[in-house]
Coordinates of C-alpha atoms in Angstrom, one line a residue:
M62 CA 97.8 84.5 110.4
S63 CA 101.5 83.6 110.2
R64 CA 104.1 86.4 110.9
A65 CA 106.9 84.5 109.2
E66 CA 108.3 85.8 105.9
A67 CA 106.8 84.1 102.9
R68 CA 109.1 82.6 100.2
P69 CA 108.8 83.1 96.4
L70 CA 107.3 80.4 94.3
D71 CA 109.5 77.6 93.1
A72 CA 110.5 77.3 89.4
A73 CA 107.8 74.8 88.5
A74 CA 105.0 76.7 90.1
A75 CA 106.2 80.0 88.5
R76 CA 106.5 78.4 85.1
S77 CA 103.0 76.9 85.4
I78 CA 101.4 80.3 86.0
A79 CA 103.6 82.1 83.4
R80 CA 102.4 79.8 80.6
A81 CA 99.1 81.7 80.5
F82 CA 101.1 84.8 79.5
L83 CA 102.8 83.2 76.4
P84 CA 102.1 84.9 73.1
A85 CA 99.3 83.6 70.9
S86 CA 101.9 83.0 68.1
R87 CA 105.5 81.8 68.1
L88 CA 106.5 85.2 66.7
G89 CA 104.9 87.2 69.4
S90 CA 106.7 88.8 72.3
R91 CA 107.5 86.5 75.3
W92 CA 108.3 89.5 77.5
N93 CA 105.4 89.0 79.9
Y94 CA 106.1 85.2 80.1
H95 CA 109.6 85.8 81.2
Y96 CA 108.7 88.8 83.5
V97 CA 106.0 86.7 85.3
Q98 CA 108.5 83.8 85.9
G99 CA 111.2 86.2 87.2
K100 CA 108.7 88.0 89.4
L101 CA 107.2 84.9 91.0
R102 CA 110.6 83.2 91.5
S103 CA 112.3 86.3 93.1
D104 CA 109.5 88.2 95.0
P105 CA 107.6 86.7 98.0
L106 CA 104.8 89.2 97.4
Y107 CA 102.0 86.9 96.2
P108 CA 102.6 83.9 98.6
G109 CA 102.7 86.5 101.4
I110 CA 99.4 88.0 100.4
A111 CA 97.9 84.5 100.1
V112 CA 98.8 83.9 103.7
A113 CA 97.1 87.1 104.7
L114 CA 93.9 86.3 102.9
R115 CA 93.6 82.6 103.8
G116 CA 90.6 81.9 106.0
T117 CA 88.4 84.8 104.7
R118 CA 85.7 84.3 102.1
A119 CA 85.0 88.0 101.5
P120 CA 85.2 89.1 97.8
L121 CA 88.5 90.8 97.0
L122 CA 89.1 94.0 95.1
D123 CA 92.7 94.4 93.9
L124 CA 93.5 98.1 93.3
G125 CA 96.2 98.5 90.8
C126 CA 96.2 94.9 89.8
G127 CA 98.6 95.1 86.8
L128 CA 98.7 91.8 85.0
G129 CA 96.5 90.1 87.6
L130 CA 99.1 87.8 89.1
L131 CA 97.4 87.9 92.4
A132 CA 94.4 86.1 90.9
H133 CA 96.6 83.3 89.5
T134 CA 98.6 82.8 92.7
L135 CA 95.5 82.8 94.9
R136 CA 93.9 80.1 92.8
A137 CA 97.1 78.1 92.7
D138 CA 97.1 78.3 96.5
G139 CA 93.5 76.9 96.7
I140 CA 92.0 80.3 97.7
A141 CA 88.8 80.6 95.7
L142 CA 87.3 83.9 97.0
P143 CA 85.7 86.1 94.3
Y144 CA 88.3 88.4 92.7
R145 CA 88.1 91.7 90.8
G146 CA 91.2 93.5 89.7
V147 CA 91.2 97.2 88.5
D148 CA 94.0 99.2 87.0
V149 CA 94.4 102.5 85.0
D150 CA 96.6 100.7 82.4
A151 CA 94.2 99.4 79.8
G152 CA 97.0 97.4 78.1
K153 CA 97.8 95.5 81.3
I154 CA 94.1 94.8 81.9
A155 CA 93.7 93.4 78.4
K156 CA 96.6 91.0 79.0
A157 CA 95.2 90.1 82.5
R158 CA 91.9 89.2 81.0
Q159 CA 93.5 87.1 78.3
A160 CA 95.8 85.2 80.7
A161 CA 92.9 84.6 83.2
T162 CA 90.8 83.1 80.3
R163 CA 93.7 80.9 79.2
A164 CA 94.3 79.7 82.7
G165 CA 90.6 79.0 83.3
L166 CA 90.4 81.1 86.4
A167 CA 86.9 81.0 87.8
D168 CA 85.1 84.0 89.5
V169 CA 87.7 86.5 88.3
A170 CA 87.1 89.8 86.6
F171 CA 89.3 92.8 85.4
D172 CA 88.3 96.3 84.6
T173 CA 90.1 99.5 83.5
V174 CA 89.5 102.1 86.2
D175 CA 91.2 105.4 86.9
L176 CA 91.0 105.7 90.6
A177 CA 91.7 109.4 90.4
C178 CA 88.2 109.8 88.8
Q179 CA 86.1 107.1 90.3
W180 CA 86.0 104.3 92.9
P181 CA 84.4 100.9 92.1
A182 CA 81.5 99.8 94.3
H183 CA 82.7 97.0 96.6
S184 CA 82.2 95.4 100.0
G185 CA 84.7 92.7 101.2
S186 CA 88.5 92.7 101.3
V187 CA 90.9 95.0 99.5
A188 CA 94.4 94.6 98.2
I189 CA 96.7 97.5 97.5
L190 CA 100.0 96.1 96.3
D191 CA 103.0 98.3 95.4
V192 CA 100.7 101.2 94.7
L193 CA 100.8 103.7 97.6
Q194 CA 104.3 105.0 96.8
Y195 CA 103.1 106.2 93.4
L196 CA 100.4 108.4 94.9
A197 CA 100.8 112.0 96.1
P198 CA 100.2 112.3 99.9
E199 CA 96.6 113.5 99.5
A200 CA 95.8 110.7 97.1
Q201 CA 97.3 108.1 99.5
V202 CA 94.9 109.4 102.2
A203 CA 92.0 109.2 99.8
T204 CA 92.9 105.7 98.7
L205 CA 93.2 104.4 102.3
D206 CA 90.0 106.0 103.3
A207 CA 88.1 104.6 100.3
A208 CA 89.6 101.1 100.9
I209 CA 88.7 101.2 104.6
G210 CA 85.1 102.2 103.7
M211 CA 84.9 99.1 101.5
L212 CA 85.8 96.6 104.2
A213 CA 83.0 94.3 105.3
P214 CA 83.0 92.7 108.7
G215 CA 85.7 90.1 108.7
G216 CA 87.2 91.8 105.6
R217 CA 90.9 92.5 105.3
L218 CA 92.8 95.4 103.8
V219 CA 96.1 93.9 102.6
I220 CA 98.9 96.4 101.6
R221 CA 102.4 95.8 100.3
T222 CA 104.5 98.9 100.2
G223 CA 107.9 100.3 100.7
L224 CA 108.3 102.3 103.9
D225 CA 110.2 105.5 104.4
D226 CA 112.5 104.8 107.3
G227 CA 115.6 106.6 105.9
G228 CA 117.6 103.4 105.5
A229 CA 119.6 101.9 102.7
R230 CA 116.8 99.6 101.7
A231 CA 114.4 102.5 101.4
R232 CA 116.8 104.4 99.1
F233 CA 117.3 101.3 96.9
T234 CA 113.5 100.8 96.7
H235 CA 113.1 104.4 95.5
F236 CA 115.9 103.9 92.9
A237 CA 114.3 100.7 91.6
D238 CA 110.9 102.3 91.3
M239 CA 112.3 105.1 89.3
V240 CA 114.0 102.7 86.9
G241 CA 110.6 101.0 86.5
R242 CA 109.0 104.3 85.5
L243 CA 111.9 105.2 83.1
S244 CA 111.6 101.8 81.4
G245 CA 107.9 102.3 80.8
W246 CA 106.8 99.4 82.9
M247 CA 105.3 101.5 85.6
Y248 CA 102.5 104.1 84.8
S249 CA 104.0 106.8 87.0
S250 CA 107.0 107.8 89.1
P251 CA 107.1 107.2 92.9
R252 CA 105.8 110.2 94.8
R253 CA 106.1 109.4 98.5
Y254 CA 106.7 106.3 100.6
P255 CA 104.4 105.9 103.7
Q256 CA 105.9 106.1 107.2
A257 CA 105.0 103.2 109.3
E258 CA 103.7 105.0 112.4
A259 CA 101.5 107.4 110.4
L260 CA 100.1 104.4 108.4
R261 CA 99.4 102.4 111.6
T262 CA 97.8 105.4 113.3
R263 CA 95.4 106.0 110.4
L264 CA 94.3 102.4 110.2
E265 CA 93.9 101.9 113.9
A266 CA 91.9 105.1 114.1
A267 CA 89.4 103.5 111.8
G268 CA 89.0 100.7 114.3
L269 CA 91.1 98.1 112.4
A270 CA 93.4 95.5 113.9
V271 CA 96.8 96.1 112.3
A272 CA 99.9 93.9 111.7
F273 CA 103.2 94.8 110.0
V274 CA 105.4 92.0 108.6
P275 CA 108.5 92.3 106.4
L276 CA 107.7 91.1 102.8
R277 CA 111.0 91.4 101.0
G278 CA 112.5 87.9 100.9
N279 CA 116.1 87.9 99.6
T280 CA 115.5 91.2 97.6
P281 CA 117.2 94.5 98.6
F282 CA 113.9 96.3 98.9
N283 CA 112.3 97.8 102.0
N284 CA 108.9 96.1 101.4
W285 CA 106.4 95.4 104.1
R286 CA 103.0 93.6 104.3
I287 CA 100.4 95.5 106.3
V288 CA 97.2 93.7 107.1
A289 CA 94.3 95.7 108.7
E290 CA 91.2 93.7 109.6
R291 CA 87.7 94.8 110.5
L292 CA 86.8 92.4 113.2
G293 CA 83.3 91.2 114.0

């Protein structure tokens, strides 16, 4: 698995994926279409996660999947592992389903799930992307423990999160996440950013091989990719 920082998608690749998010009529909102293009062209998140999942065939559960962009980018990268995305936001799940159908994505499913009330049954790999910072400390622990329990042998827990290291990037990340909540795009406000050593300690205590790699590209955010693998 490469430790090099991933790059965002180029304009053509981003536009190709974004077409699935165009409105059904010419009078419909093109917000998601433009958002998807901007996200994919500026943020190395999804290429970085594709790198982390390449080489595994374990089914993937995407916790807090939003519009389901991970499914699109994995398929565009030739990664065909079974994918299921869950999110508490029913509106985003509806849009995710519609876009996946338009794009003809195979072996992809989406469900509305409130993880505060229930955990989906799963065995394989787990993705938690830009979610942990929105959870209270006790909910972060519960989420990590639940995800660890879902890992099959050879499965990977792939996390992207801002980290609390007291630096300028950490402060800007918190500010941007607050703006996302105030704009209505995010379902909740950021609660706490994990600390690297505490996160590493918890994952390694579960017997996982852990690697931290920056995943921020040219953005000002303090984003990191954490991959924890259950070997054997």
